[in-house]
């Protein structure tokens, strides 16, 4: 490549190009507008609480401690300052998405739909950048096919409407790709190169796996930038890195020990086989819903798209940007899995940074080979994407929304002074108890009410406070039985709560199956702590 700083300016948009762009973006916006109306999963509620300043640290206040003045930690009216959100958000997550979500909700309101639409708008912005970039590279045809595929993709729709940082990440990756294409098309200048290098800072402040995208950008710079622009680009990257170290790295250090301890994604099948299969399937799973019964057919599609992309890369260097933005994030994820013995590649969201390139790479490659082939591949991709619309959300964390809607009328029929205790005796004990607690605090009509999250061992002091909360010593126990049988659960609970008896039979909410990590079953007990000196406790009945 030998672009010149004096390269001609960008071509003027024609009427049909404007119509095509507006049509694609309106389609994406409408699809996300409808998909944003969904119950929030635990991870989404956690991020929502982080955007108000009540993230990971605040949840520990309920551990074995009766909280009489609990409030909705996700409500925008209870939000703390942006500085608190920046420094005390959610563990494992950089702060940019939560801080920007704080500002968005301050302007547009505090509903769940408003929070989800922030990601939706960001996702549409990312698609707009991809359309503009591909229009520069190959014209309105490839741009329209790729944009429609992304607009209608059920996977991209979900990523683009979750209350997490993936929507903002897509917007930033799209902006990065657009800048790279602009430099290749119009020629590099110091200003353009510096802006590209500085874009790496918001990428890393949005998602840690964006480090792979930053690596892809640097790799592209070495391959495609003239040597006279290497140093300006390196200077911008250094400034971005120093800024990152100053504004965020001290906080990120506090997350490292917790991140290293995570084992929730440990694979149970032969490691290399599981990781390789999950990683290789990502270019397809980032766009289309892949049913377990159709995996072989989808791998045939993947092989064909991979071969087509290889031919496109061999025939035109225009595909280089998209190939790097696709393969480097997936490759780095596989490397992390190999190093840690995990299978995070099984979760599509961790490869979200490669989403835009997953659509652009094969479709642009097809247009490079033959124009008719590009239209054919583009039409097939758009059709396959549209066929998956309307399906269930494939969430990656439990949602206790069904639990709260089922059990709330039962709680409201009794005194609001009766505390609610969340506990999980097996499985991920703290995780499920925290998820239930956050759902209850978020549920309209639940508060005011004393609450507590019980850990595997309950101190006597906490038990005394629970007994003194009401004259009868009553409390609600919301528990996930997990692998504990219906006959063993009462024994487990009676060990945790000595001198307790059941006031009524428990209410059972069956397990759901609406996501990658299905919601566990929940039992609601109304229990009564008695004074052993006056009367026996009796036995709990399942």
PDB file of N, CA and C in Angstrom, residues 162-237:
ATOM      1  N   UNK A 162     -28.577  -6.159  25.609  1.00  0.00           N
ATOM      2  CA  UNK A 162     -28.284  -6.533  26.987  1.00  0.00           C
ATOM      3  C   UNK A 162     -27.745  -5.318  27.730  1.00  0.00           C
ATOM      4  N   UNK A 163     -28.095  -5.239  29.006  1.00  0.00           N
ATOM      5  CA  UNK A 163     -27.584  -4.141  29.832  1.00  0.00           C
ATOM      6  C   UNK A 163     -26.174  -4.527  30.272  1.00  0.00           C
ATOM      7  N   UNK A 164     -25.300  -4.602  29.314  1.00  0.00           N
ATOM      8  CA  UNK A 164     -23.881  -4.882  29.527  1.00  0.00           C
ATOM      9  C   UNK A 164     -23.109  -4.041  28.517  1.00  0.00           C
ATOM     10  N   UNK A 165     -21.804  -4.185  28.527  1.00  0.00           N
ATOM     11  CA  UNK A 165     -20.976  -3.308  27.716  1.00  0.00           C
ATOM     12  C   UNK A 165     -20.829  -3.706  26.271  1.00  0.00           C
ATOM     13  N   UNK A 166     -21.523  -4.754  25.809  1.00  0.00           N
ATOM     14  CA  UNK A 166     -21.279  -5.248  24.460  1.00  0.00           C
ATOM     15  C   UNK A 166     -21.779  -4.290  23.385  1.00  0.00           C
ATOM     16  N   UNK A 167     -22.889  -3.610  23.625  1.00  0.00           N
ATOM     17  CA  UNK A 167     -23.365  -2.637  22.644  1.00  0.00           C
ATOM     18  C   UNK A 167     -22.376  -1.508  22.437  1.00  0.00           C
ATOM     19  N   UNK A 168     -21.864  -0.951  23.540  1.00  0.00           N
ATOM     20  CA  UNK A 168     -20.856   0.104  23.438  1.00  0.00           C
ATOM     21  C   UNK A 168     -19.593  -0.422  22.782  1.00  0.00           C
ATOM     22  N   UNK A 169     -19.217  -1.658  23.080  1.00  0.00           N
ATOM     23  CA  UNK A 169     -18.037  -2.257  22.458  1.00  0.00           C
ATOM     24  C   UNK A 169     -18.212  -2.348  20.947  1.00  0.00           C
ATOM     25  N   UNK A 170     -19.399  -2.739  20.490  1.00  0.00           N
ATOM     26  CA  UNK A 170     -19.651  -2.827  19.048  1.00  0.00           C
ATOM     27  C   UNK A 170     -19.535  -1.461  18.385  1.00  0.00           C
ATOM     28  N   UNK A 171     -20.032  -0.416  19.049  1.00  0.00           N
ATOM     29  CA  UNK A 171     -19.918   0.929  18.481  1.00  0.00           C
ATOM     30  C   UNK A 171     -18.459   1.344  18.352  1.00  0.00           C
ATOM     31  N   UNK A 172     -17.655   1.053  19.370  1.00  0.00           N
ATOM     32  CA  UNK A 172     -16.245   1.447  19.340  1.00  0.00           C
ATOM     33  C   UNK A 172     -15.451   0.630  18.329  1.00  0.00           C
ATOM     34  N   UNK A 173     -15.746  -0.668  18.218  1.00  0.00           N
ATOM     35  CA  UNK A 173     -15.067  -1.489  17.210  1.00  0.00           C
ATOM     36  C   UNK A 173     -15.448  -1.018  15.811  1.00  0.00           C
ATOM     37  N   UNK A 174     -16.727  -0.686  15.608  1.00  0.00           N
ATOM     38  CA  UNK A 174     -17.140  -0.153  14.314  1.00  0.00           C
ATOM     39  C   UNK A 174     -16.433   1.142  13.980  1.00  0.00           C
ATOM     40  N   UNK A 175     -16.305   2.032  14.972  1.00  0.00           N
ATOM     41  CA  UNK A 175     -15.584   3.288  14.756  1.00  0.00           C
ATOM     42  C   UNK A 175     -14.119   3.028  14.422  1.00  0.00           C
ATOM     43  N   UNK A 176     -13.517   2.043  15.101  1.00  0.00           N
ATOM     44  CA  UNK A 176     -12.119   1.699  14.835  1.00  0.00           C
ATOM     45  C   UNK A 176     -11.945   1.188  13.411  1.00  0.00           C
ATOM     46  N   UNK A 177     -12.824   0.275  12.995  1.00  0.00           N
ATOM     47  CA  UNK A 177     -12.742  -0.259  11.631  1.00  0.00           C
ATOM     48  C   UNK A 177     -12.938   0.848  10.599  1.00  0.00           C
ATOM     49  N   UNK A 178     -13.861   1.757  10.869  1.00  0.00           N
ATOM     50  CA  UNK A 178     -14.098   2.872   9.947  1.00  0.00           C
ATOM     51  C   UNK A 178     -12.855   3.743   9.809  1.00  0.00           C
ATOM     52  N   UNK A 179     -12.167   3.996  10.906  1.00  0.00           N
ATOM     53  CA  UNK A 179     -10.942   4.796  10.842  1.00  0.00           C
ATOM     54  C   UNK A 179      -9.853   4.079  10.052  1.00  0.00           C
ATOM     55  N   UNK A 180      -9.745   2.757  10.235  1.00  0.00           N
ATOM     56  CA  UNK A 180      -8.744   2.003   9.486  1.00  0.00           C
ATOM     57  C   UNK A 180      -9.037   2.052   7.988  1.00  0.00           C
ATOM     58  N   UNK A 181     -10.299   1.878   7.626  1.00  0.00           N
ATOM     59  CA  UNK A 181     -10.675   1.943   6.214  1.00  0.00           C
ATOM     60  C   UNK A 181     -10.455   3.349   5.668  1.00  0.00           C
ATOM     61  N   UNK A 182     -10.760   4.358   6.460  1.00  0.00           N
ATOM     62  CA  UNK A 182     -10.548   5.737   6.011  1.00  0.00           C
ATOM     63  C   UNK A 182      -9.075   5.989   5.711  1.00  0.00           C
ATOM     64  N   UNK A 183      -8.195   5.473   6.555  1.00  0.00           N
ATOM     65  CA  UNK A 183      -6.763   5.660   6.327  1.00  0.00           C
ATOM     66  C   UNK A 183      -6.329   4.942   5.055  1.00  0.00           C
ATOM     67  N   UNK A 184      -6.829   3.709   4.850  1.00  0.00           N
ATOM     68  CA  UNK A 184      -6.460   2.981   3.639  1.00  0.00           C
ATOM     69  C   UNK A 184      -7.018   3.647   2.383  1.00  0.00           C
ATOM     70  N   UNK A 185      -8.211   4.217   2.490  1.00  0.00           N
ATOM     71  CA  UNK A 185      -8.880   4.768   1.311  1.00  0.00           C
ATOM     72  C   UNK A 185      -8.420   6.183   0.986  1.00  0.00           C
ATOM     73  N   UNK A 186      -8.360   7.022   2.011  1.00  0.00           N
ATOM     74  CA  UNK A 186      -8.032   8.432   1.797  1.00  0.00           C
ATOM     75  C   UNK A 186      -6.568   8.742   2.042  1.00  0.00           C
ATOM     76  N   UNK A 187      -5.849   7.802   2.637  1.00  0.00           N
ATOM     77  CA  UNK A 187      -4.444   8.027   2.923  1.00  0.00           C
ATOM     78  C   UNK A 187      -4.216   8.447   4.369  1.00  0.00           C
ATOM     79  N   UNK A 188      -3.077   8.082   4.942  1.00  0.00           N
ATOM     80  CA  UNK A 188      -2.799   8.430   6.338  1.00  0.00           C
ATOM     81  C   UNK A 188      -2.341   9.879   6.489  1.00  0.00           C
ATOM     82  N   UNK A 189      -2.754  10.474   7.563  1.00  0.00           N
ATOM     83  CA  UNK A 189      -2.217  11.758   8.019  1.00  0.00           C
ATOM     84  C   UNK A 189      -1.905  11.590   9.497  1.00  0.00           C
ATOM     85  N   UNK A 190      -1.118  12.487  10.036  1.00  0.00           N
ATOM     86  CA  UNK A 190      -0.790  12.377  11.457  1.00  0.00           C
ATOM     87  C   UNK A 190      -2.058  12.440  12.309  1.00  0.00           C
ATOM     88  N   UNK A 191      -2.979  13.280  11.938  1.00  0.00           N
ATOM     89  CA  UNK A 191      -4.213  13.408  12.713  1.00  0.00           C
ATOM     90  C   UNK A 191      -5.014  12.111  12.681  1.00  0.00           C
ATOM     91  N   UNK A 192      -5.154  11.509  11.503  1.00  0.00           N
ATOM     92  CA  UNK A 192      -5.919  10.269  11.388  1.00  0.00           C
ATOM     93  C   UNK A 192      -5.247   9.130  12.145  1.00  0.00           C
ATOM     94  N   UNK A 193      -3.938   9.060  12.043  1.00  0.00           N
ATOM     95  CA  UNK A 193      -3.211   7.999  12.730  1.00  0.00           C
ATOM     96  C   UNK A 193      -3.300   8.167  14.241  1.00  0.00           C
ATOM     97  N   UNK A 194      -3.193   9.400  14.721  1.00  0.00           N
ATOM     98  CA  UNK A 194      -3.306   9.658  16.156  1.00  0.00           C
ATOM     99  C   UNK A 194      -4.702   9.322  16.671  1.00  0.00           C
ATOM    100  N   UNK A 195      -5.725   9.695  15.934  1.00  0.00           N
ATOM    101  CA  UNK A 195      -7.091   9.378  16.363  1.00  0.00           C
ATOM    102  C   UNK A 195      -7.305   7.870  16.447  1.00  0.00           C
ATOM    103  N   UNK A 196      -6.756   7.137  15.485  1.00  0.00           N
ATOM    104  CA  UNK A 196      -6.878   5.682  15.521  1.00  0.00           C
ATOM    105  C   UNK A 196      -6.185   5.110  16.758  1.00  0.00           C
ATOM    106  N   UNK A 197      -4.975   5.569  17.038  1.00  0.00           N
ATOM    107  CA  UNK A 197      -4.260   5.068  18.204  1.00  0.00           C
ATOM    108  C   UNK A 197      -4.954   5.392  19.512  1.00  0.00           C
ATOM    109  N   UNK A 198      -5.532   6.587  19.604  1.00  0.00           N
ATOM    110  CA  UNK A 198      -6.208   6.984  20.840  1.00  0.00           C
ATOM    111  C   UNK A 198      -7.523   6.240  21.036  1.00  0.00           C
ATOM    112  N   UNK A 199      -8.100   5.713  19.951  1.00  0.00           N
ATOM    113  CA  UNK A 199      -9.344   4.953  20.071  1.00  0.00           C
ATOM    114  C   UNK A 199      -9.151   3.684  20.891  1.00  0.00           C
ATOM    115  N   UNK A 200      -7.927   3.212  21.003  1.00  0.00           N
ATOM    116  CA  UNK A 200      -7.671   2.006  21.788  1.00  0.00           C
ATOM    117  C   UNK A 200      -7.993   2.218  23.264  1.00  0.00           C
ATOM    118  N   UNK A 201      -7.919   3.458  23.745  1.00  0.00           N
ATOM    119  CA  UNK A 201      -8.198   3.731  25.158  1.00  0.00           C
ATOM    120  C   UNK A 201      -9.655   3.437  25.517  1.00  0.00           C
ATOM    121  N   UNK A 202     -10.655   4.017  24.839  1.00  0.00           N
ATOM    122  CA  UNK A 202     -12.035   3.667  25.199  1.00  0.00           C
ATOM    123  C   UNK A 202     -12.366   2.202  24.959  1.00  0.00           C
ATOM    124  N   UNK A 203     -11.708   1.564  23.995  1.00  0.00           N
ATOM    125  CA  UNK A 203     -11.926   0.131  23.803  1.00  0.00           C
ATOM    126  C   UNK A 203     -11.558  -0.646  25.062  1.00  0.00           C
ATOM    127  N   UNK A 204     -10.378  -0.386  25.598  1.00  0.00           N
ATOM    128  CA  UNK A 204      -9.924  -1.105  26.785  1.00  0.00           C
ATOM    129  C   UNK A 204     -10.697  -0.704  28.035  1.00  0.00           C
ATOM    130  N   UNK A 205     -11.265   0.490  28.055  1.00  0.00           N
ATOM    131  CA  UNK A 205     -12.070   0.913  29.200  1.00  0.00           C
ATOM    132  C   UNK A 205     -13.502   0.386  29.120  1.00  0.00           C
ATOM    133  N   UNK A 206     -13.809  -0.345  28.046  1.00  0.00           N
ATOM    134  CA  UNK A 206     -15.147  -0.914  27.887  1.00  0.00           C
ATOM    135  C   UNK A 206     -15.166  -2.402  28.166  1.00  0.00           C
ATOM    136  N   UNK A 207     -14.168  -3.143  27.679  1.00  0.00           N
ATOM    137  CA  UNK A 207     -14.145  -4.597  27.870  1.00  0.00           C
ATOM    138  C   UNK A 207     -12.698  -5.069  27.812  1.00  0.00           C
ATOM    139  N   UNK A 208     -12.322  -5.952  28.734  1.00  0.00           N
ATOM    140  CA  UNK A 208     -10.936  -6.414  28.777  1.00  0.00           C
ATOM    141  C   UNK A 208     -10.554  -7.198  27.527  1.00  0.00           C
ATOM    142  N   UNK A 209     -11.488  -7.970  26.963  1.00  0.00           N
ATOM    143  CA  UNK A 209     -11.174  -8.731  25.762  1.00  0.00           C
ATOM    144  C   UNK A 209     -10.998  -7.843  24.538  1.00  0.00           C
ATOM    145  N   UNK A 210     -11.277  -6.538  24.674  1.00  0.00           N
ATOM    146  CA  UNK A 210     -10.964  -5.609  23.584  1.00  0.00           C
ATOM    147  C   UNK A 210      -9.462  -5.486  23.380  1.00  0.00           C
ATOM    148  N   UNK A 211      -8.670  -6.026  24.310  1.00  0.00           N
ATOM    149  CA  UNK A 211      -7.220  -6.057  24.113  1.00  0.00           C
ATOM    150  C   UNK A 211      -6.867  -6.774  22.816  1.00  0.00           C
ATOM    151  N   UNK A 212      -7.674  -7.773  22.441  1.00  0.00           N
ATOM    152  CA  UNK A 212      -7.422  -8.483  21.189  1.00  0.00           C
ATOM    153  C   UNK A 212      -7.664  -7.580  19.991  1.00  0.00           C
ATOM    154  N   UNK A 213      -8.693  -6.747  20.057  1.00  0.00           N
ATOM    155  CA  UNK A 213      -8.936  -5.791  18.975  1.00  0.00           C
ATOM    156  C   UNK A 213      -7.797  -4.786  18.881  1.00  0.00           C
ATOM    157  N   UNK A 214      -7.307  -4.333  20.022  1.00  0.00           N
ATOM    158  CA  UNK A 214      -6.156  -3.416  20.021  1.00  0.00           C
ATOM    159  C   UNK A 214      -4.942  -4.076  19.371  1.00  0.00           C
ATOM    160  N   UNK A 215      -4.733  -5.346  19.672  1.00  0.00           N
ATOM    161  CA  UNK A 215      -3.624  -6.076  19.055  1.00  0.00           C
ATOM    162  C   UNK A 215      -3.821  -6.183  17.547  1.00  0.00           C
ATOM    163  N   UNK A 216      -5.057  -6.418  17.104  1.00  0.00           N
ATOM    164  CA  UNK A 216      -5.338  -6.500  15.668  1.00  0.00           C
ATOM    165  C   UNK A 216      -5.063  -5.170  14.976  1.00  0.00           C
ATOM    166  N   UNK A 217      -5.414  -4.062  15.627  1.00  0.00           N
ATOM    167  CA  UNK A 217      -5.161  -2.737  15.045  1.00  0.00           C
ATOM    168  C   UNK A 217      -3.659  -2.498  14.908  1.00  0.00           C
ATOM    169  N   UNK A 218      -2.908  -2.845  15.938  1.00  0.00           N
ATOM    170  CA  UNK A 218      -1.448  -2.665  15.874  1.00  0.00           C
ATOM    171  C   UNK A 218      -0.828  -3.547  14.797  1.00  0.00           C
ATOM    172  N   UNK A 219      -1.312  -4.752  14.659  1.00  0.00           N
ATOM    173  CA  UNK A 219      -0.821  -5.658  13.623  1.00  0.00           C
ATOM    174  C   UNK A 219      -1.104  -5.059  12.243  1.00  0.00           C
ATOM    175  N   UNK A 220      -2.319  -4.542  12.064  1.00  0.00           N
ATOM    176  CA  UNK A 220      -2.664  -3.908  10.788  1.00  0.00           C
ATOM    177  C   UNK A 220      -1.749  -2.714  10.512  1.00  0.00           C
ATOM    178  N   UNK A 221      -1.453  -1.925  11.544  1.00  0.00           N
ATOM    179  CA  UNK A 221      -0.596  -0.752  11.357  1.00  0.00           C
ATOM    180  C   UNK A 221       0.786  -1.160  10.858  1.00  0.00           C
ATOM    181  N   UNK A 222       1.317  -2.251  11.389  1.00  0.00           N
ATOM    182  CA  UNK A 222       2.628  -2.725  10.934  1.00  0.00           C
ATOM    183  C   UNK A 222       2.576  -3.208   9.491  1.00  0.00           C
ATOM    184  N   UNK A 223       1.448  -3.797   9.110  1.00  0.00           N
ATOM    185  CA  UNK A 223       1.327  -4.340   7.762  1.00  0.00           C
ATOM    186  C   UNK A 223       0.997  -3.281   6.713  1.00  0.00           C
ATOM    187  N   UNK A 224       0.185  -2.300   7.080  1.00  0.00           N
ATOM    188  CA  UNK A 224      -0.420  -1.446   6.075  1.00  0.00           C
ATOM    189  C   UNK A 224       0.003   0.019   6.129  1.00  0.00           C
ATOM    190  N   UNK A 225       0.484   0.490   7.263  1.00  0.00           N
ATOM    191  CA  UNK A 225       0.892   1.891   7.333  1.00  0.00           C
ATOM    192  C   UNK A 225       2.292   2.077   6.755  1.00  0.00           C
ATOM    193  N   UNK A 226       2.532   3.152   6.036  1.00  0.00           N
ATOM    194  CA  UNK A 226       3.907   3.462   5.625  1.00  0.00           C
ATOM    195  C   UNK A 226       4.790   3.657   6.862  1.00  0.00           C
ATOM    196  N   UNK A 227       6.059   3.347   6.731  1.00  0.00           N
ATOM    197  CA  UNK A 227       6.958   3.413   7.889  1.00  0.00           C
ATOM    198  C   UNK A 227       7.041   4.811   8.487  1.00  0.00           C
ATOM    199  N   UNK A 228       6.836   5.809   7.665  1.00  0.00           N
ATOM    200  CA  UNK A 228       6.916   7.176   8.180  1.00  0.00           C
ATOM    201  C   UNK A 228       5.796   7.476   9.177  1.00  0.00           C
ATOM    202  N   UNK A 229       4.774   6.637   9.196  1.00  0.00           N
ATOM    203  CA  UNK A 229       3.662   6.850  10.134  1.00  0.00           C
ATOM    204  C   UNK A 229       3.687   5.862  11.294  1.00  0.00           C
ATOM    205  N   UNK A 230       4.682   4.987  11.351  1.00  0.00           N
ATOM    206  CA  UNK A 230       4.758   4.049  12.472  1.00  0.00           C
ATOM    207  C   UNK A 230       4.952   4.779  13.795  1.00  0.00           C
ATOM    208  N   UNK A 231       5.850   5.742  13.807  1.00  0.00           N
ATOM    209  CA  UNK A 231       6.148   6.430  15.066  1.00  0.00           C
ATOM    210  C   UNK A 231       4.984   7.285  15.549  1.00  0.00           C
ATOM    211  N   UNK A 232       4.296   8.038  14.691  1.00  0.00           N
ATOM    212  CA  UNK A 232       3.104   8.742  15.177  1.00  0.00           C
ATOM    213  C   UNK A 232       2.047   7.799  15.749  1.00  0.00           C
ATOM    214  N   UNK A 233       1.857   6.660  15.082  1.00  0.00           N
ATOM    215  CA  UNK A 233       0.883   5.699  15.602  1.00  0.00           C
ATOM    216  C   UNK A 233       1.353   5.130  16.936  1.00  0.00           C
ATOM    217  N   UNK A 234       2.644   4.778  17.015  1.00  0.00           N
ATOM    218  CA  UNK A 234       3.179   4.254  18.275  1.00  0.00           C
ATOM    219  C   UNK A 234       3.052   5.279  19.394  1.00  0.00           C
ATOM    220  N   UNK A 235       3.271   6.558  19.070  1.00  0.00           N
ATOM    221  CA  UNK A 235       3.116   7.599  20.078  1.00  0.00           C
ATOM    222  C   UNK A 235       1.694   7.676  20.600  1.00  0.00           C
ATOM    223  N   UNK A 236       0.709   7.548  19.700  1.00  0.00           N
ATOM    224  CA  UNK A 236      -0.690   7.574  20.126  1.00  0.00           C
ATOM    225  C   UNK A 236      -1.022   6.371  21.001  1.00  0.00           C
ATOM    226  N   UNK A 237      -0.485   5.202  20.636  1.00  0.00           N
ATOM    227  CA  UNK A 237      -0.725   3.999  21.438  1.00  0.00           C
ATOM    228  C   UNK A 237      -0.108   4.144  22.825  1.00  0.00           C
TER     229      UNK A 237
END
